[in-house]
Tab-separated table of C-alpha atoms and ligand atoms in Angstrom:
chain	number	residue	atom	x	y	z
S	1	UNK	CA	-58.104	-28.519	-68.275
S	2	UNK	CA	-58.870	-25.525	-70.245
S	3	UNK	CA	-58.920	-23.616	-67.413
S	4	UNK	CA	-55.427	-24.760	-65.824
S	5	UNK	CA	-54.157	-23.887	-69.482
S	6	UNK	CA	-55.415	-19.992	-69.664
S	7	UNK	CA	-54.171	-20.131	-65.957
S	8	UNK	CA	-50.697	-20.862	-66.841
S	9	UNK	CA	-50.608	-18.600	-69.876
S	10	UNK	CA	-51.609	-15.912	-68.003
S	11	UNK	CA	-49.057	-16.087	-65.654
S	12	UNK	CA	-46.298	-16.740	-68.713
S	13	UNK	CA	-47.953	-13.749	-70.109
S	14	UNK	CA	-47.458	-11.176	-66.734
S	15	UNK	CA	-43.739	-12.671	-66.445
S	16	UNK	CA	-42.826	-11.920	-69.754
S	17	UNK	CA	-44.554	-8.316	-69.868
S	18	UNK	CA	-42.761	-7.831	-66.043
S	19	UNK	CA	-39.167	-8.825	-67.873
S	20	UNK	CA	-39.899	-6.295	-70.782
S	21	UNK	CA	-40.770	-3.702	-67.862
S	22	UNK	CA	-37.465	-4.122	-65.846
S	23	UNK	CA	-35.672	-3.670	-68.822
S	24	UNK	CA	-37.290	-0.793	-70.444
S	25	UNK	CA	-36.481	0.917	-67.495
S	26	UNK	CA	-33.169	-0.208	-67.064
S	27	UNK	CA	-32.710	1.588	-70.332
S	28	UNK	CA	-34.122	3.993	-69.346
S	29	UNK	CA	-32.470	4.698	-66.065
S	30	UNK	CA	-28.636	3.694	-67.792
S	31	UNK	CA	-28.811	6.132	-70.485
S	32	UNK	CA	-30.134	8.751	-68.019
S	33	UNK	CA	-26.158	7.926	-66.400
S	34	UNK	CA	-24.479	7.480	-69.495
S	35	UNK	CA	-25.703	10.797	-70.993
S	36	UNK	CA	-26.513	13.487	-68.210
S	37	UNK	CA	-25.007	12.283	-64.647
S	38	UNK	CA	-22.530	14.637	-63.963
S	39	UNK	CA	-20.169	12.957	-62.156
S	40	UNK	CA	-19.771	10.138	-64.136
S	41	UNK	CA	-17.609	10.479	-67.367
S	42	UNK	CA	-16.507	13.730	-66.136
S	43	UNK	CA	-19.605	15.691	-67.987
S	44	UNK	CA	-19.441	18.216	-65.339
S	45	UNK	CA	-21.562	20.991	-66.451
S	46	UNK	CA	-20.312	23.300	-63.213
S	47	UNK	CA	-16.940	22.610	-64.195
S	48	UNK	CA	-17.079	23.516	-67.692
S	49	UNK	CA	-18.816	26.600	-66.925
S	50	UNK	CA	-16.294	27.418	-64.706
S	51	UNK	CA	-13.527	27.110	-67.295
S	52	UNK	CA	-11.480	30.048	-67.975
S	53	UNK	CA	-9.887	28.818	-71.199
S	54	UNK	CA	-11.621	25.765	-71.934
S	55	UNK	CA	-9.559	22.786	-70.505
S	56	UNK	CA	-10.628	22.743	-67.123
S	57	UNK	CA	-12.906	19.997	-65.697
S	58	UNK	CA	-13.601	18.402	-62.205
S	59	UNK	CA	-10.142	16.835	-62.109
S	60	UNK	CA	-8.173	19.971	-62.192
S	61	UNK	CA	-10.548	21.989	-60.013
S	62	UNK	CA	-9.902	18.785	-57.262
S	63	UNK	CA	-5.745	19.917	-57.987
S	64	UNK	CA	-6.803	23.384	-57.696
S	65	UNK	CA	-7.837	22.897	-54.240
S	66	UNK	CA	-4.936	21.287	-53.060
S	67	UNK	CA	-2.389	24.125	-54.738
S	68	UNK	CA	-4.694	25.873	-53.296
S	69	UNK	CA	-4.045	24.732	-50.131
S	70	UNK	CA	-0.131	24.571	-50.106
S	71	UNK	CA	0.032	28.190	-51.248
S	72	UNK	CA	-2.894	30.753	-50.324
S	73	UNK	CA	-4.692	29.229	-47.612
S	74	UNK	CA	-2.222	30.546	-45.256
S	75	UNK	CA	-3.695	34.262	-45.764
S	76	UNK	CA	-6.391	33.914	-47.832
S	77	UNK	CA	-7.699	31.167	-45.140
S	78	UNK	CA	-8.480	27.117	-45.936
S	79	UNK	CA	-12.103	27.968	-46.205
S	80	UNK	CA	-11.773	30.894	-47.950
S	81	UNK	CA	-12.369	33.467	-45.771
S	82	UNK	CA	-9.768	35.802	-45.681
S	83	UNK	CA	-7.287	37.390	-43.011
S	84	UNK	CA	-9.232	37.984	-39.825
S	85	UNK	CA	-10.727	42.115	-39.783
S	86	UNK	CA	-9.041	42.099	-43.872
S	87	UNK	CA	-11.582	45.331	-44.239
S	88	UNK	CA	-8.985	46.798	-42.050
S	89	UNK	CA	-5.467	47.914	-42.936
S	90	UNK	CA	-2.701	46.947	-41.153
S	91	UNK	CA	-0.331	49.490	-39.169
S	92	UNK	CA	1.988	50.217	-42.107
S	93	UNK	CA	-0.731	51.313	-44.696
S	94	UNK	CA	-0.841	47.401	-46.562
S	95	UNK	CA	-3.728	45.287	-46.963
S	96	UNK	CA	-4.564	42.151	-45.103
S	97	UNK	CA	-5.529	38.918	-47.248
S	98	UNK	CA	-9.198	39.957	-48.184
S	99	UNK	CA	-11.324	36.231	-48.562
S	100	UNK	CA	-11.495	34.491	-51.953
S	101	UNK	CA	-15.242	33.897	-51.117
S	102	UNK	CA	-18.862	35.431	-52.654
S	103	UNK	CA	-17.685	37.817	-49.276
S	104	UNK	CA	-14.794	39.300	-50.594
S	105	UNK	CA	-14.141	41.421	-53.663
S	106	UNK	CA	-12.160	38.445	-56.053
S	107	UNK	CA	-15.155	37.854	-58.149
S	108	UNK	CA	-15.716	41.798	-58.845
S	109	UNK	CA	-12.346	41.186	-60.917
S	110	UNK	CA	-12.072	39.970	-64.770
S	111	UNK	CA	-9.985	36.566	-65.420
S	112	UNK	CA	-7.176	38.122	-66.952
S	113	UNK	CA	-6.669	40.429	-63.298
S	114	UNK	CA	-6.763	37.864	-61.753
S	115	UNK	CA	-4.059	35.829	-63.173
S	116	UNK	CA	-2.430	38.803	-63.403
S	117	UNK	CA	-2.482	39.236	-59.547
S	118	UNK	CA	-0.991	35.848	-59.422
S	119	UNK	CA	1.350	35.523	-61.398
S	120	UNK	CA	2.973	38.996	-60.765
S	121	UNK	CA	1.345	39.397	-57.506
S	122	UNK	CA	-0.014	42.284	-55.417
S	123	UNK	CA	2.762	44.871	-56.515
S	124	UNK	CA	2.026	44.335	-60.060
S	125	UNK	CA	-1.039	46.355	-60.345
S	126	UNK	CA	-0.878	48.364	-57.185
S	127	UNK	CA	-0.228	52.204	-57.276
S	128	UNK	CA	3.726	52.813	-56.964
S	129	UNK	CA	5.157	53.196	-53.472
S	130	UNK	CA	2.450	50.675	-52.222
S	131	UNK	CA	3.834	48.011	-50.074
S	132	UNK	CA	2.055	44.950	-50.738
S	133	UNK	CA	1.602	41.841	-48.990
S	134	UNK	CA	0.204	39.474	-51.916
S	135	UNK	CA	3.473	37.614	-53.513
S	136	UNK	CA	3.877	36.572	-56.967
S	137	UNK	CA	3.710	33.108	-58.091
S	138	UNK	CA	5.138	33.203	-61.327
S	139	UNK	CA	8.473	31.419	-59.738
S	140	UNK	CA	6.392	28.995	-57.879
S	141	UNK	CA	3.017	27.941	-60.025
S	142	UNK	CA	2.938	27.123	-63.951
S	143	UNK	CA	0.379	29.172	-65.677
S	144	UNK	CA	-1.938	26.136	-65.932
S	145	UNK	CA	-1.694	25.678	-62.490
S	146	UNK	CA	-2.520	29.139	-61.366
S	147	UNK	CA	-5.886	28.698	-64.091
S	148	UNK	CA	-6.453	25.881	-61.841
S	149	UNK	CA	-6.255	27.205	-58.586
S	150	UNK	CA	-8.607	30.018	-59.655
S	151	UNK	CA	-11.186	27.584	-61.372
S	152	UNK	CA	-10.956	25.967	-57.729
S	153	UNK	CA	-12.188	29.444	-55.964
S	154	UNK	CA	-14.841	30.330	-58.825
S	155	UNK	CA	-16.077	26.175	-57.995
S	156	UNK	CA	-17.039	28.092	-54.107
S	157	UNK	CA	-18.976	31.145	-55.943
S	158	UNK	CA	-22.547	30.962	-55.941
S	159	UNK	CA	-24.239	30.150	-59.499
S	160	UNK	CA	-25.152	33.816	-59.815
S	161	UNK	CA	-21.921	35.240	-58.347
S	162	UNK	CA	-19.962	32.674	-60.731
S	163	UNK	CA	-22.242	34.274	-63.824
S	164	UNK	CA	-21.588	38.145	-62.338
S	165	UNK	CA	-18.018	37.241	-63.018
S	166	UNK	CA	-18.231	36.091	-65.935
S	167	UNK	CA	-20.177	38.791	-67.659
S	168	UNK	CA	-17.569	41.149	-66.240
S	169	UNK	CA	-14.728	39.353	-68.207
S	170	UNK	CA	-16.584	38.846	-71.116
S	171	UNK	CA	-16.982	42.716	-71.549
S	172	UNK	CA	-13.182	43.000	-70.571
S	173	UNK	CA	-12.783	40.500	-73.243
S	174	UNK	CA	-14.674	42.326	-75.683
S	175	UNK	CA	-13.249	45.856	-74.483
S	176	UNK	CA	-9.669	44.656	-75.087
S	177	UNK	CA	-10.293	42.992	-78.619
S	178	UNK	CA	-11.585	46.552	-79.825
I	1	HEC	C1	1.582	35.998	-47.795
I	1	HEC	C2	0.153	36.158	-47.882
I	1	HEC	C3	-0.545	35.798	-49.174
I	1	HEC	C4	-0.497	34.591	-49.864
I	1	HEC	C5	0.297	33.349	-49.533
I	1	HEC	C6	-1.403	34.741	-50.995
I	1	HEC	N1	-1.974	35.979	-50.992
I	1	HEC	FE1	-3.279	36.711	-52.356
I	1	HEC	N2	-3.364	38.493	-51.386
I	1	HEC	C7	-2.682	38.782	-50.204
I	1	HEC	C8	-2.980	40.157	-49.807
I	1	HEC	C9	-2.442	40.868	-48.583
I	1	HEC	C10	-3.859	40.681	-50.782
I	1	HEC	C11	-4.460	42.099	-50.852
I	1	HEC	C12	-3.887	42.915	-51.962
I	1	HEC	C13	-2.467	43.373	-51.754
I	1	HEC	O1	-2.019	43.572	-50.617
I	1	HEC	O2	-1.784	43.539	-52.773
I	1	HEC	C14	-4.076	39.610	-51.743
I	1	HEC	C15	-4.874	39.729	-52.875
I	1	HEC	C16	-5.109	38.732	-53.775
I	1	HEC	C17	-5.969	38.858	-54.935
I	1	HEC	C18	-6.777	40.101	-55.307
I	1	HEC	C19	-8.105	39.976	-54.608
I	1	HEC	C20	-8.988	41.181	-54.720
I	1	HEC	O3	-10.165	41.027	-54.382
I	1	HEC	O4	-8.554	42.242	-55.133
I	1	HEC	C21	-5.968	37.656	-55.565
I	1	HEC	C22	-6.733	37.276	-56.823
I	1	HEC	C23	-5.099	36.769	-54.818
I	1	HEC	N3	-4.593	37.447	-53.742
I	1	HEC	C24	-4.879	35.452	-55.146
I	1	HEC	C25	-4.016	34.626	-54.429
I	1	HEC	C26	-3.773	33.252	-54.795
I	1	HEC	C27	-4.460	32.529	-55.948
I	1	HEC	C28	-2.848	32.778	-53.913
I	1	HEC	C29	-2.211	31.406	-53.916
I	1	HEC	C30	-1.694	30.913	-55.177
I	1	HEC	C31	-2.537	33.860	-52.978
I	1	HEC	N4	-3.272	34.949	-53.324
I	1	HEC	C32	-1.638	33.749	-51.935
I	1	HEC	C33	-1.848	37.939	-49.513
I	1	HEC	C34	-1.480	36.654	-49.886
């Protein structure tokens, strides 16, 4: 009798400690989720890194891609990669669409040329006389949207091409604020 009793509690016992188990780690594991999954709630960590001016996350970059789509791919290339031979000129002395990719020369560039390209396009920045093939977007994309197209190609940089980038507009930054 004793015996069947201290058998019984014993297995009450290992249930009870097996139900405090599960849901330790279900705490455990939920909170992990709640607090640090990335895709989840949006906590994107890429995304905000990314950011030019703060109020870009993984929603916008997703829009990026598709303005991206509708209105560079067809020079700068749907993956990315440029005009076929872009490293050379075309017969009357302008540039082919060079790739927005870690292969190309986009990320050598601060934020603010960028945009800049953009908005006002090729002509805006290139030496007088030059004939250039990159249009301007300020008719066609708001400025938010152009932010967003951009976060979209930094999203394809490397993690160490993406930080290259950045320190190069953070010492624009800090050379125009002088
Ligand atoms: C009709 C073709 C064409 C389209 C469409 C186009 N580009 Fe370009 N882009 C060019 C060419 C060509 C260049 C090379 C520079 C030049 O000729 O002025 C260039 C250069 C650039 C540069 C400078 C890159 C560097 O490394 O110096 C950026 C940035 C850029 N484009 C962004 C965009 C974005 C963003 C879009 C879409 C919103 C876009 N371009 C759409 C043709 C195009």
């Amino acid at each position: 009798m004793a015996f069947r009793f201290w058998g019984h509690f014993q297995r009450q016992f290992l249930t009870c400690h097996k139900i405090i188990l599960l849901v330790a780690i279900g705490i455990i594991v939920g909170s992990y989720f709640i607090f640090y999954s990335p895709d989840l709630f949006q906590k994107s960590e890429t995304a905000d890194k990314i950011s030019a001016s703060g109020y870009i996350n993984s929603f916008d970059i997703i829009e990026g891609e598709k303005l991206y789509q509708q209105n560079c791919a067809s020079c700068h290339g749907s993956q990315l990669q440029g005009e076929a031979n872009w490293r050379s000129s075309k017969e009357d002395g302008s540039l082919r669409a060079p790739p927005h990719n870690k292969d190309g020369h986009t990320w050598h560039h601060p934020d603010r040329i960028l945009f800049h390209i953009t908005k006002f396009g090729g002509g805006a920045i290139a030496p007088k006389g030059f004939n250039s093939n990159m249009p301007a977007f300020n008719k066609t994309l708001h400025d938010v949207e152009i932010n967003k197209v951009l976060a979209f190609i930094k999203s394809k940089w490397p993690k160490e091409i993406r930080q290259r980038q950045k320190n190069i507009s953070d010492k624009d930054k800090a050379s125009l604020s002088q």
